[in-house]
Coordinates of C-alpha atoms and ligand atoms in Angstrom, one line a residue:
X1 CA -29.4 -18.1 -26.1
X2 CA -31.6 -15.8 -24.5
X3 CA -30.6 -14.9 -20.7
X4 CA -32.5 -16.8 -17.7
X5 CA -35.5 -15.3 -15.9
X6 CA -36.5 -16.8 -12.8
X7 CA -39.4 -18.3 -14.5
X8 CA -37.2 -20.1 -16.7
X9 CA -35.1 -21.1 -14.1
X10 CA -38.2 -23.1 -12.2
X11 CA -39.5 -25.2 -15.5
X12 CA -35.5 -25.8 -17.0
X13 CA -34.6 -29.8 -15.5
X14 CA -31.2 -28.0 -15.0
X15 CA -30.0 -30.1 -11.6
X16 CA -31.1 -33.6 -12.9
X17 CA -29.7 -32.1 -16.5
X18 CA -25.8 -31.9 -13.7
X19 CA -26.7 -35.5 -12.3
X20 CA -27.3 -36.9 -16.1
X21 CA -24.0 -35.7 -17.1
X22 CA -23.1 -31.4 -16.2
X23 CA -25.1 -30.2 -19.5
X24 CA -27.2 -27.3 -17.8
X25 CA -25.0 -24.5 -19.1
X26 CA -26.6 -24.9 -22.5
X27 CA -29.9 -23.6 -21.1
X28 CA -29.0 -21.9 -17.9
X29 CA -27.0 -18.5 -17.6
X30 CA -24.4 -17.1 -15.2
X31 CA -26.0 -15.1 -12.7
X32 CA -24.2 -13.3 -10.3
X33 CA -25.4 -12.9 -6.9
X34 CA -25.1 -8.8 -7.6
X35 CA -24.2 -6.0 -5.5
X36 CA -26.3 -4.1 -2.8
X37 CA -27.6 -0.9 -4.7
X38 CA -25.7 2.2 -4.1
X39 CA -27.5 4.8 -3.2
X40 CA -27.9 1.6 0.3
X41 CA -24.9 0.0 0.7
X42 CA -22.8 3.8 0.5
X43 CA -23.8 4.9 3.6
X44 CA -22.5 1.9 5.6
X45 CA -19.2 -0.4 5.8
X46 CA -21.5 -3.6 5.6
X47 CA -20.5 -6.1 2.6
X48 CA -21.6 -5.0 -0.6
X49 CA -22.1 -8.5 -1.9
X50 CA -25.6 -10.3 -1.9
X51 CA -26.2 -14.0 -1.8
X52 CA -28.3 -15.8 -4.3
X53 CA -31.1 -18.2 -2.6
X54 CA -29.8 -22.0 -2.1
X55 CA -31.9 -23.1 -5.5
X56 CA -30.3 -20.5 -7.5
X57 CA -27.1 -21.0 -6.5
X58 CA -27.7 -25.3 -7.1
X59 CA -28.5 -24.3 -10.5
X60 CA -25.5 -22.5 -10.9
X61 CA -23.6 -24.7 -9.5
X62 CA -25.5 -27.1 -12.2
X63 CA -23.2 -25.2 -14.8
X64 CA -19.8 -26.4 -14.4
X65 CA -19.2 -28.8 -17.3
X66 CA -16.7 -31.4 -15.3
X67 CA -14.3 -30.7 -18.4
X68 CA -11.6 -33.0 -19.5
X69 CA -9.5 -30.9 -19.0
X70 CA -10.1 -28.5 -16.4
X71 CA -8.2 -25.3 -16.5
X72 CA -9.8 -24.3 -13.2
X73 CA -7.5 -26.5 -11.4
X74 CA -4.4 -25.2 -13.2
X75 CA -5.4 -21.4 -12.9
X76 CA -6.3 -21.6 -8.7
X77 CA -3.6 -21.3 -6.8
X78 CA -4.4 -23.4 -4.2
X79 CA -5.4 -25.9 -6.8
X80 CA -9.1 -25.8 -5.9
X81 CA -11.1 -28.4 -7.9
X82 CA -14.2 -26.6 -8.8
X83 CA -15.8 -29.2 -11.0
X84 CA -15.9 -31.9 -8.1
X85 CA -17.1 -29.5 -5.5
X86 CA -19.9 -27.6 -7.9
X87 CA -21.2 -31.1 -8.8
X88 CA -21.3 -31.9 -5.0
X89 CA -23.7 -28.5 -4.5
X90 CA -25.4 -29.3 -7.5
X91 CA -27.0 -32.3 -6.4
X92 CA -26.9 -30.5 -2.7
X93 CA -24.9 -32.4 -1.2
X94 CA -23.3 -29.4 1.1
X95 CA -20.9 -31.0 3.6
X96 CA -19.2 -33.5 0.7
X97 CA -19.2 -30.0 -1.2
X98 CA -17.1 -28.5 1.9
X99 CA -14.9 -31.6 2.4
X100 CA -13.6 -31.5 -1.2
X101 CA -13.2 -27.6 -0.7
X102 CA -11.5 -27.7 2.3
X103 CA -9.0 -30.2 0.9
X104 CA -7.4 -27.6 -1.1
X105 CA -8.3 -24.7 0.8
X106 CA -8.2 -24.2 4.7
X107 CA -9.9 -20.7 4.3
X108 CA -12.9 -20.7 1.8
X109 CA -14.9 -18.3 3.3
X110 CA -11.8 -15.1 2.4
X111 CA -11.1 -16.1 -1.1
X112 CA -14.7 -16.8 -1.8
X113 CA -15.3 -13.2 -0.7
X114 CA -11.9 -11.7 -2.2
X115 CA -10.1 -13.9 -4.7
X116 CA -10.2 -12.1 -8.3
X117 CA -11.4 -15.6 -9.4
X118 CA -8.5 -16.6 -11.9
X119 CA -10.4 -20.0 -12.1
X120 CA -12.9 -18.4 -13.5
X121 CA -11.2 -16.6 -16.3
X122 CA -9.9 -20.2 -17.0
X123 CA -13.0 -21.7 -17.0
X124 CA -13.6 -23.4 -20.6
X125 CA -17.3 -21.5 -20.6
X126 CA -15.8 -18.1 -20.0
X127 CA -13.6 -19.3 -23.7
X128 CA -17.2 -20.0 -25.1
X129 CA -19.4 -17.3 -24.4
X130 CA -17.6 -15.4 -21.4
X131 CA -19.8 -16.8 -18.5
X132 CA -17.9 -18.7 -16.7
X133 CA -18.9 -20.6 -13.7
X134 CA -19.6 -18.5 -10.4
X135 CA -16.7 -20.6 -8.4
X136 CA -15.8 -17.8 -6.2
X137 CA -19.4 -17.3 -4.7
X138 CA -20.3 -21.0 -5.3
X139 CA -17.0 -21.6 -3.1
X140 CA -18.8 -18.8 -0.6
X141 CA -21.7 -20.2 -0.4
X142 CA -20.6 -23.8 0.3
X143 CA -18.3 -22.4 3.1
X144 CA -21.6 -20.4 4.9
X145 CA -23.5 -23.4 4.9
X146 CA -20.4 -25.4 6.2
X147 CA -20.4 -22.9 8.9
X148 CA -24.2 -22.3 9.6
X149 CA -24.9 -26.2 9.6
X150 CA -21.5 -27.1 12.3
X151 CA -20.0 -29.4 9.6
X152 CA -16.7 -27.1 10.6
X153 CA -15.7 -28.2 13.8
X154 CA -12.2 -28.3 15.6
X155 CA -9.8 -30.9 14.7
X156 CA -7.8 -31.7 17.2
X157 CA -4.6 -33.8 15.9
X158 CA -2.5 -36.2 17.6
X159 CA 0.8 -34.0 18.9
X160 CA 4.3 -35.1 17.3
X161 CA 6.1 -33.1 20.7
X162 CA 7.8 -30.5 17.9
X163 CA 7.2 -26.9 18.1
X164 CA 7.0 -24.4 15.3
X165 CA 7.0 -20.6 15.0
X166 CA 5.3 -18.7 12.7
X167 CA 5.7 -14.6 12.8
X168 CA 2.7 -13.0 10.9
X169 CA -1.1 -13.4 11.3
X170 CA -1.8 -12.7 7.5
X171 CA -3.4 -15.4 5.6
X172 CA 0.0 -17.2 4.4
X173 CA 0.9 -17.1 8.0
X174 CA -2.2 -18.8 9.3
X175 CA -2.1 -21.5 6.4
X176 CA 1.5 -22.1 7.5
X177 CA 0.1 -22.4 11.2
X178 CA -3.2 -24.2 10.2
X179 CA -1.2 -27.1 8.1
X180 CA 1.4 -27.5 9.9
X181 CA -0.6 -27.7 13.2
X182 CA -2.6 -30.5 11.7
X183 CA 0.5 -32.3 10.8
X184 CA 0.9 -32.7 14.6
X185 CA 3.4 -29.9 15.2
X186 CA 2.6 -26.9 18.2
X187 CA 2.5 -24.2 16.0
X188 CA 2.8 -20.3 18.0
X189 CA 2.0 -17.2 15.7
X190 CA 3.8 -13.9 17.1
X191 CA 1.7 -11.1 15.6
X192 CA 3.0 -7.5 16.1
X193 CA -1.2 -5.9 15.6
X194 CA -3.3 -6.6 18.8
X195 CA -5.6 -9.0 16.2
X196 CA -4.9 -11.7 13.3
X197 CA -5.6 -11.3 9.9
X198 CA -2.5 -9.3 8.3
X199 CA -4.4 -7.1 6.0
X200 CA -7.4 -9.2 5.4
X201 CA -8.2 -7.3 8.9
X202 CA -6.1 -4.0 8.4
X203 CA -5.7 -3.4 4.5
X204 CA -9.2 -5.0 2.9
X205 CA -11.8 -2.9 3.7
X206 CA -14.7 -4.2 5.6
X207 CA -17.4 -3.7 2.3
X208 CA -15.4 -6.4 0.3
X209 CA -14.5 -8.6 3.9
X210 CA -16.5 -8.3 7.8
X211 CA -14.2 -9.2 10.0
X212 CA -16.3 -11.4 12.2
X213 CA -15.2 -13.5 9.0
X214 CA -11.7 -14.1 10.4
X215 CA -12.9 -13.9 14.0
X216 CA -14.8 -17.1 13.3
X217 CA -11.8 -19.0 12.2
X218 CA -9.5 -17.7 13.7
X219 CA -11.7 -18.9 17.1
X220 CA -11.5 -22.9 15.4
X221 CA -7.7 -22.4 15.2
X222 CA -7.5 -21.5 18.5
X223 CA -9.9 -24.3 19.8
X224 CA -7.3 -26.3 17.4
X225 CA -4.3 -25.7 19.3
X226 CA -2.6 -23.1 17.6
X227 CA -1.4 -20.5 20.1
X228 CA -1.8 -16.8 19.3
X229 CA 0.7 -13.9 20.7
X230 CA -0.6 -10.4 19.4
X231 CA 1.0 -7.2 20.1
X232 CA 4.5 -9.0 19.8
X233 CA 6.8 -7.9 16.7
X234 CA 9.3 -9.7 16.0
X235 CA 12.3 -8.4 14.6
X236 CA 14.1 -10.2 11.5
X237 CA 17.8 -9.5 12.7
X238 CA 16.3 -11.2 16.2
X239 CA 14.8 -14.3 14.6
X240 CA 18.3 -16.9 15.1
X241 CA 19.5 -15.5 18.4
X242 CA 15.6 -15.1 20.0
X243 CA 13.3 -17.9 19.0
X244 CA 16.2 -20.8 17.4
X245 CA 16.4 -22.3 20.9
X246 CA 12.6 -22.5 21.8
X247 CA 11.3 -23.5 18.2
X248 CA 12.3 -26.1 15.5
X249 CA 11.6 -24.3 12.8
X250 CA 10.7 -21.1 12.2
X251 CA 8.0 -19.2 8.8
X252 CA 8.8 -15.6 8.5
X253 CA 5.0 -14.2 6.8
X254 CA 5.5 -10.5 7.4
X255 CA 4.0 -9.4 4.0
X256 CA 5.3 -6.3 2.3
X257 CA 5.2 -4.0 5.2
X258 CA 7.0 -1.0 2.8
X259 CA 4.9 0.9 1.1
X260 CA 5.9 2.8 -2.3
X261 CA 5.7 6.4 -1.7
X262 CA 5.9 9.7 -4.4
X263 CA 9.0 11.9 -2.9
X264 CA 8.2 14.9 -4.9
X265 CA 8.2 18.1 -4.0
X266 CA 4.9 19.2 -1.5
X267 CA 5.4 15.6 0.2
X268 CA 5.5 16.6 3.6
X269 CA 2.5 18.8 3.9
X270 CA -1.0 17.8 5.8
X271 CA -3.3 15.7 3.9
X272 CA -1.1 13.2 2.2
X273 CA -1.2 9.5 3.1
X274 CA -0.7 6.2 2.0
X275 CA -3.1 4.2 1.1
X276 CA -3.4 1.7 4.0
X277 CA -2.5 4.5 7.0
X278 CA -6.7 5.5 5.6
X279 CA -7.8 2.0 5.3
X280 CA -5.8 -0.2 8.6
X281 CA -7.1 3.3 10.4
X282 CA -11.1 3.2 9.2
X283 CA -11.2 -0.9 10.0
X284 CA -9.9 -0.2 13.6
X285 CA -12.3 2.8 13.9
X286 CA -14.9 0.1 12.6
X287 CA -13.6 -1.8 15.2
X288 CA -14.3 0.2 18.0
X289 CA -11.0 1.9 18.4
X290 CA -10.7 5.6 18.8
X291 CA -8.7 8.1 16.9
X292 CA -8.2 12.3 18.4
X293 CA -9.2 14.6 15.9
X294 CA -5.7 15.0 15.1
X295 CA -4.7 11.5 14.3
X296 CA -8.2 10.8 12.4
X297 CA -7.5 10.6 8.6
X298 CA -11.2 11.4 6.5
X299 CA -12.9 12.4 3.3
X300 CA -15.4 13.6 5.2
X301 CA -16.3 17.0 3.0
X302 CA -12.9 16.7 0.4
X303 CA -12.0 16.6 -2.3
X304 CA -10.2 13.2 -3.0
X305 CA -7.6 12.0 -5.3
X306 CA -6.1 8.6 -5.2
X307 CA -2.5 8.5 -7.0
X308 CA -2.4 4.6 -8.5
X309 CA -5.2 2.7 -10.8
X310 CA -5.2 -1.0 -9.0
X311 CA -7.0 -3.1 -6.2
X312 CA -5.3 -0.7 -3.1
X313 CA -6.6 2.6 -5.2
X314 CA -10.1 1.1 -5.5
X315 CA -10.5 0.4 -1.8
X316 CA -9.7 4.1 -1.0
X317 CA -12.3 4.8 -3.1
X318 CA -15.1 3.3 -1.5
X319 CA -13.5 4.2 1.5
X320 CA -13.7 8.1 1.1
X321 CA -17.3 8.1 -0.5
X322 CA -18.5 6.0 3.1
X323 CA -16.4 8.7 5.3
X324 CA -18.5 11.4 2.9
X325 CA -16.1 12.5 0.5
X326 CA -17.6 15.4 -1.6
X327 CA -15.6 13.7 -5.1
X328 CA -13.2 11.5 -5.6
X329 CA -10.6 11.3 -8.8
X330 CA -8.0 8.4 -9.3
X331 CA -5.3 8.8 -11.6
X332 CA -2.7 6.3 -13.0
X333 CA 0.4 6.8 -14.6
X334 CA -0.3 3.9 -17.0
X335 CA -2.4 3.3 -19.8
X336 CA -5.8 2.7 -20.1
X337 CA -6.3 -1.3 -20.4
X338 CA -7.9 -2.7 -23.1
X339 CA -11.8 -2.8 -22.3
X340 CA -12.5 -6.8 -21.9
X341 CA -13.6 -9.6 -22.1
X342 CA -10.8 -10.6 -24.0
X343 CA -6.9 -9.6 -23.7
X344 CA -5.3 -10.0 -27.2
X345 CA -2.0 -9.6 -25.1
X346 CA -3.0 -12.2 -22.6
X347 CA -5.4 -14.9 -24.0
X348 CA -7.3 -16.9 -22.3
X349 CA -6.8 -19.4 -20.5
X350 CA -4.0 -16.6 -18.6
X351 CA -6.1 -13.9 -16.6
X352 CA -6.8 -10.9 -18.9
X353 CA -5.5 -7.3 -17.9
X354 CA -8.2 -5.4 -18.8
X355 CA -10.4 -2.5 -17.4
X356 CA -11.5 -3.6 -14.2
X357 CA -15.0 -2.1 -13.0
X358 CA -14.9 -2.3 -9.4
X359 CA -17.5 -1.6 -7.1
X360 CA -16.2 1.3 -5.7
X361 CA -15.8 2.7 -8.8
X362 CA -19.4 1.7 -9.9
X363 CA -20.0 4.3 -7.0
X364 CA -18.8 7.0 -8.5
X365 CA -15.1 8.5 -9.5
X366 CA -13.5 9.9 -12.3
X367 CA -10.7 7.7 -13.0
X368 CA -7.8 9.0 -15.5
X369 CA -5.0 7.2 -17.1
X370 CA -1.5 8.9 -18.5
X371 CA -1.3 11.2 -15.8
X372 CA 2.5 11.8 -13.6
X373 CA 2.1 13.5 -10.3
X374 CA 4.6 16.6 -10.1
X375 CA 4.1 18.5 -7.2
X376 CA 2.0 18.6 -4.2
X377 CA 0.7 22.1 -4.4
X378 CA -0.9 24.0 -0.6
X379 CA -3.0 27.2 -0.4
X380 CA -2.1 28.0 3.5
X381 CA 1.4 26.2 3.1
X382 CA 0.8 23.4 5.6
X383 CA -2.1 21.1 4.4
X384 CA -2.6 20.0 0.3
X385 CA -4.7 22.1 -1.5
X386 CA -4.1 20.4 -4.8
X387 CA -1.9 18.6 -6.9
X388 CA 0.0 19.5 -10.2
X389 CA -0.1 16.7 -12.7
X390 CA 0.8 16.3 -16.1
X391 CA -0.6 13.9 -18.9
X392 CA 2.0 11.9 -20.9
X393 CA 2.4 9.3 -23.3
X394 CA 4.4 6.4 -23.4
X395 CA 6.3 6.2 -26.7
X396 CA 8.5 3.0 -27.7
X397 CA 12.1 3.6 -26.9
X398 CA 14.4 3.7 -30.0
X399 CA 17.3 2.3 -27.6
X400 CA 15.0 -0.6 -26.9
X401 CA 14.1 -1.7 -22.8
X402 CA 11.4 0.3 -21.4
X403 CA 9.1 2.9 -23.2
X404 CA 9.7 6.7 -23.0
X405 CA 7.5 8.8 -20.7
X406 CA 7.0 12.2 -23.1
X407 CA 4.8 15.0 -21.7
X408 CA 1.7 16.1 -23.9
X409 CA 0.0 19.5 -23.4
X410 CA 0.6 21.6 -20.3
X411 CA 0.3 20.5 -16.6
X412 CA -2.9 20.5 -14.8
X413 CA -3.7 21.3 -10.7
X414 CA -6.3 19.0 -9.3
X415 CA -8.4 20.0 -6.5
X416 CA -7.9 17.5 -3.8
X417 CA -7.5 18.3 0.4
X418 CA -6.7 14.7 1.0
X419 CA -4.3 12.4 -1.3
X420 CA -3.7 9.0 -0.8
X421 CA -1.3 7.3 -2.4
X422 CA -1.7 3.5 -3.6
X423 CA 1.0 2.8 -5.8
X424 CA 1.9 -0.6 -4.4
X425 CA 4.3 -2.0 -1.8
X426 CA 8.0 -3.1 -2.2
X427 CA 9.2 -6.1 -2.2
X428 CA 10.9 -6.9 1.3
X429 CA 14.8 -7.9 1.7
X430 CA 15.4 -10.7 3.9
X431 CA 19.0 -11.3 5.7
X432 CA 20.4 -14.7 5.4
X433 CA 18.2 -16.9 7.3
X434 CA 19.6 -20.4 9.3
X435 CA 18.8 -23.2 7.3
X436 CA 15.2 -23.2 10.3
X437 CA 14.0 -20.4 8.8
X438 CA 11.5 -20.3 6.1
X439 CA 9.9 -17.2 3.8
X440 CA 6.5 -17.3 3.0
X441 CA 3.4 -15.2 1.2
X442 CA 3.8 -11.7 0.2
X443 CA 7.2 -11.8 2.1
X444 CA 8.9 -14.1 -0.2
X445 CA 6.8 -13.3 -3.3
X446 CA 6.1 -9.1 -3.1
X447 CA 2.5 -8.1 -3.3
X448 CA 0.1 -10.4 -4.2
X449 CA -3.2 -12.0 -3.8
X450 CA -5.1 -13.8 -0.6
X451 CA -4.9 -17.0 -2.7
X452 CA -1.7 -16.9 -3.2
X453 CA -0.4 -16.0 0.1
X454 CA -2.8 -19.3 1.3
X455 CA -1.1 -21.4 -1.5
X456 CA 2.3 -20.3 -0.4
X457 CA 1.7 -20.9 3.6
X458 CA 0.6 -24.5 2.8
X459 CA 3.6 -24.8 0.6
X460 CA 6.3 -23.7 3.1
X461 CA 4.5 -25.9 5.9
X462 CA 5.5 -28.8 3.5
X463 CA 8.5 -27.5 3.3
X464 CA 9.2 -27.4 7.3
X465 CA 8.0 -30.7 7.3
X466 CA 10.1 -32.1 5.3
X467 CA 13.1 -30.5 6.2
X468 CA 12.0 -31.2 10.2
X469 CA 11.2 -35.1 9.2
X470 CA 14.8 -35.4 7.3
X471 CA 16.0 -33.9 10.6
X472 CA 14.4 -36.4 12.7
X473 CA 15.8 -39.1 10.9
X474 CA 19.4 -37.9 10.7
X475 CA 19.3 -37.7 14.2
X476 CA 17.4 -40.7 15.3
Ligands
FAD501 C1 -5.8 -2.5 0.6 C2 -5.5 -3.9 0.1 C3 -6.6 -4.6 -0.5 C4 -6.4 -5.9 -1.0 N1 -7.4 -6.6 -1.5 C5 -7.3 -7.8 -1.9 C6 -8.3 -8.5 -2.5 O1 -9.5 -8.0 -2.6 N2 -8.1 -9.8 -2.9 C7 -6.9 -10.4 -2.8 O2 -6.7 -11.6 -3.2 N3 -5.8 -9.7 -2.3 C8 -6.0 -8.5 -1.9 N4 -4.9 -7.8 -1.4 C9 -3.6 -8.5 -1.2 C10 -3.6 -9.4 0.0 O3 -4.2 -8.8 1.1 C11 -2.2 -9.8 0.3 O4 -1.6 -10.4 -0.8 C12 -2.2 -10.9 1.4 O5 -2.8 -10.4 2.6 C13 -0.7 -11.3 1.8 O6 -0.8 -12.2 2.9 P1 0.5 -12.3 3.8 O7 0.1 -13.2 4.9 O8 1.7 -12.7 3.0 O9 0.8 -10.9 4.4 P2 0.0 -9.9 5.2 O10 -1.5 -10.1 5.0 O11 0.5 -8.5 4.9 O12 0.3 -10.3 6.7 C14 1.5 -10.1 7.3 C15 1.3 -10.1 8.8 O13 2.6 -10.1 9.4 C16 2.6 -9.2 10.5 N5 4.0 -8.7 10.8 C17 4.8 -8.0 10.0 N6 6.0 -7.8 10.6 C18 5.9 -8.5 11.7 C19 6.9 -8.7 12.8 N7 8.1 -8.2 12.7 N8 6.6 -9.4 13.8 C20 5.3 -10.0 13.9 N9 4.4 -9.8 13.0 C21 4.7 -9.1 11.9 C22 1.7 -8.1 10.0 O14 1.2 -7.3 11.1 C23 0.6 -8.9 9.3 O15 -0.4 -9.3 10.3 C24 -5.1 -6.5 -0.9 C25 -4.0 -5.8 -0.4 C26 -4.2 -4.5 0.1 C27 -3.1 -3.7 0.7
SF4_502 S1 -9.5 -19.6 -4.6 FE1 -9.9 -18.1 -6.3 S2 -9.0 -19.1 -8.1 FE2 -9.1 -20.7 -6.5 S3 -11.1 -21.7 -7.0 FE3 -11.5 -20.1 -5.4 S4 -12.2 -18.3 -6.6 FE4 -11.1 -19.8 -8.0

C-alpha cells in the first residue's frame, strides 16, 4: 500500500467508506499532524505540535476500524472509547464526538497533548502494519473544537450540602475535585503553588503543554463551583487534626514531591540541579515571574549533560537548547532499548519499551547508554566543570536477582557547566490516614502518567462517594 498524498486523499470515498462500515484504513494512511520544523519552533517555548486541517483529520478519524474487540479501551486508562468517538468525527459530528469523550475523560485537551498514547500501541492496526489510529490528536482535536464552538459550558449540579477537600492541584487532584463536584458534593482544593496544574503547569514544559490550556479549564471548574485556595500547603501530619472537622472527606493528591538525587562526590558544587528546579523555574519565568541573576538556572552558552534517559531527561533537553545551550549530552545508566516497532519482550497489545525519539532529541543531543556517573569534577572548585563517568555493562548475576554492573574500559570526564539530574522521583510514604482520608494519583501510585493520575482521581472520587453514601445511611 503506497502512502497517501493529498491528492489521493481528495478522490479516496474514505468518510462514506467509515459511514458504510469503518473500512477506510485499507486505502488511507496514518498521518500525523507533524512537528513545527526546528530550526522555527527552537527559538521559542510555543507548542511544537501542528494540527492537521478539519478534512484531514475526518479522514483520519475515518481509520478506526470499530473492532470487535477493541484493545483501545482496555489499554487507556481512563477507558476512553476511541472507536465511538472517531466514528462521531468521522461523519463530523463534533459535539456527539466530545460528549462521548468527555464521558470518560474530564480533561481531553492535556492527554490529547501529552498522553504517550498506550491506546494506540493497542490499536489492532498498529498489530497490522504499525499505523495505528491518531487517537491522541483525534482526541485533541475534538476537544479544540468543543472549546472554540462553546459546546463546553459550566455545569452547575444540584448541591447534596456535603463538603469535600482535596490537597493538590495536579491532574488526579482536579479529577478528584471535578467528579466529585458533579456528584453534588462542595469540593475545596488547597494548593501549596500560587496556580493549579501540579506539574502539568510546573514540570511539563510549555513546547509539549501552554498553559493557557489549564487556565481555560481550570476557569469552567471554577465557574463550576469548585473552590480554589493557592499558596496554601498543607501538611500530611496536619490533615486529621486541621481539616477532619470542616470536611467529610478528604483526597490527599500531592504527587511525588521527592526527587531521586546522585550523592556522589562533587554534589554540592554550582551548576548541579534537578531536573524540575530547571523546568518549574523556566515555566514561571514563562509566566512572567522574575528570577535575580543568582537564583536563575540556564544553558544559556553551556555545555549540558542531563544524568537519566526518560520523559523528565527529554524535557531538559529542549529546555536547555531554547535557553541557548551550546550542546547538550544525556546519558543513562541502562541499556540501549531495542529500536521499535515491536518489543519481543513486550508484545503488543502491552506498550513496547523501545527507543523513544522525542522531539527534543530530534533537536539535537548526543544521547549514551551504559554510562554510571562517579564524580562531579570543578575547575575553580565551586561551580561543575565536568563530570567523570564510566561505561559498564550489565552482566547476568550467577547468584540470580538483579544483573551485575561491571566497568568496561577506563572512566571518561564530560564537559558540562550545568548538570541536571532526571533520574525520577520516589515514591512518597503516607502516615496512617483516618478512615476520611483517601490517596490518589502519583501520591498513591509513584511516578506516572497524566492519564493515569486522571484515571486514578475519578477512581478515588468513587471511592469517597461511596464510603460518604454508606456513611449517610448508617447515620440516617
Ligand atoms: C518533567 C515532567 C514531564 C512529564 N511529562 C509527562 C508527559 O508528557 N505525559 C504524561 O502523561 N506524564 C508526564 N509526566 C508525569 C505527570 O506529569 C504526572 O504523572 C502527573 O502530573 C501526576 O499527577 P498528580 O496530580 O498525581 O501529581 P502532581 O501533578 O505532581 O500534582 C501534585 C500537586 O500537589 C501539590 N502539593 C504537594 N504537596 C502539597 C501540600 N502539602 N499541600 C498542598 N498542595 C500540595 C503540588 O504543588 C502539585 O500541584 C511528566 C512528569 C514530569 C516531572
Ligand atoms: S488518554 Fe491516552 S491512552 Fe487514553 S484514549 Fe487518549 S491518547 Fe489513548
Amino acid at each position: 500500500m503506497e502512502k497517501n498524498s493529498i491528492s489521493q486523499i481528495h478522490t479516496t470515498p474514505s468518510l462514506q467508506g467509515r459511514a458504510e462500515g469503518g473500512s477506510a484504513f485499507l486505502y488511507v494512511h496514518r498521518q500525523e499532524a507533524g512537528y513545527r520544523p526546528v530550526h522555527d519552533r527552537i527559538h521559542d517555548f510555543g507548542e511544537v505540535e501542528q494540527t492537521l486541517n478539519t478534512r484531514e483529520r475526518k479522514l483520519q478519524a475515518s481509520r478506526c476500524m470499530d473492532c470487535g474487540v477493541p484493545f483501545c479501551h482496555w489499554a487507556c486508562p481512563l477507558g476512553n472509547k476511541p472507536p465511538e468517538w472517531n466514528d462521531a468525527l468521522a461523519r463530523g459530528e463534533w459535539e456527539r464526538a466530545y460528549q462521548l469523550l468527555s464521558a470518560t475523560n474530564p480533561f481531553p485537551e492535556f492527554t490529547g497533548r501529552v498522553c504517550p498514547a498506550l491506546c494506540e500501541k493497542a490499536c489492532v492496526l498498529n498489530r497490522f502494519n504499525h499505523e495505528p489510529t491518531t487517537n491522541r490528536e483525534d482526541e485533541a482535536a475534538i476537544t479544540e473544537g468543543a472549546f472554540r464552538e462553546r459546546f463546553i459550558q459550566p455545569r452547575i449540579p444540584q448541591r447534596n450540602g456535603t463538603h469535600v477537600a482535596v490537597i493538590g492541584s495536579g491532574p488526579a487532584g482536579l479529577a478528584a475535585a471535578d467528579a466529585l463536584n458533579q456528584m453534588g458534593y462542595a469540593v475545596t482544593v488547597f494548593e501549596k503553588d500560587e496556580a493549579p496544574g501540579g506539574l502539568l503547569r510546573y514540570g511539563i514544559p510549555n513546547f509539549k503543554l501552554n498553559k493557557a490550556i489549564i487556565d481555560r479549564r481550570i476557569h469552567v471548574l471554577e465557574a463550576e463551583g469548585i473552590e480554589f485556595k493557592y499558596n496554601c500547603p498543607v501538611s500530611s501530619a496536619a490533615i486529621p487534626s486541621q481539616h477532619n472537622l470542616s470536611f467529610s472527606a478528604i483526597i490527599v493528591a500531592t504527587g511525588t514531591p521527592t526527587a531521586r538525587d546522585l550523592d556522589i562526590p562533587g554534589r554540592s558544587l554550582g551548576g548541579i540541579h534537578l531536573a524540575l528546579e530547571l523546568l518549574s523555574q523556566q515555566n514561571r519565568v514563562l509566566a512572567g515571574q522574575e528570577f535575580s541573576k543568582e537564583e536563575r538556572i540556564t544553558a544559556r552558552g553551556k555545555d549540558v549533560l542531563v544524568i537519566g534517559g526518560g520523559d523528565t531527561g527529554s524535557d531538559c533537553i529542549g529546555t536547555a537548547h531554547r535557553q541557548g545551550a551550546r550542546s547538550v549530552t544525556q546519558i543513562e545508566i541502562m541499556p540501549r532499548p531495542v529500536e521499535g516497532p515491536d518489543d519481543p519482550q513486550n508484545p503488543w497489545p502491552a506498550y513496547p519499551r523501545t527507543l523513544k525519539t522525542t522531539s527534543s532529541h530530534e533537536e539535537g543531543c548526543t544521547r549514551r547508554w551504559n554510562i554510571n556517573t562517579l564524580e562531579f569534577l570543578s575547575a575553580d572548585g565551586k561551580h561543575v566543570s565536568g563530570v567523570k563517568v564510566q561505561e559498564i555493562e550489565w552482566q547476568a548475576n550467577p547468584a540470580g536477582g538483579r544483573p551485575l554492573m561491571v566497568a568496561k574500559g577506563e572512566p571518561e570526564v564530560i564537559k558540562a557547566e550545568l548538570v541536571l539530574l532526571a533520574m525520577g522521583f520516589l515514591k512518597p510514604e503516607h502516615p496512617q490516614y483516618p478512615e476520611n482520608v483517601f490517596v490518589c494519583g502519583d501520591a498513591a501510585n509513584g511516578a506516572s502518567l497524566v492519564v493515569r493520575a486522571i484515571a486514578s482521581g475519578r477512581e478515588t472520587a468513587l471511592k469517597v462517594h461511596d464510603y460518604l453514601s454508606k456513611l449517610t445511611m448508617d447515620n440516617g
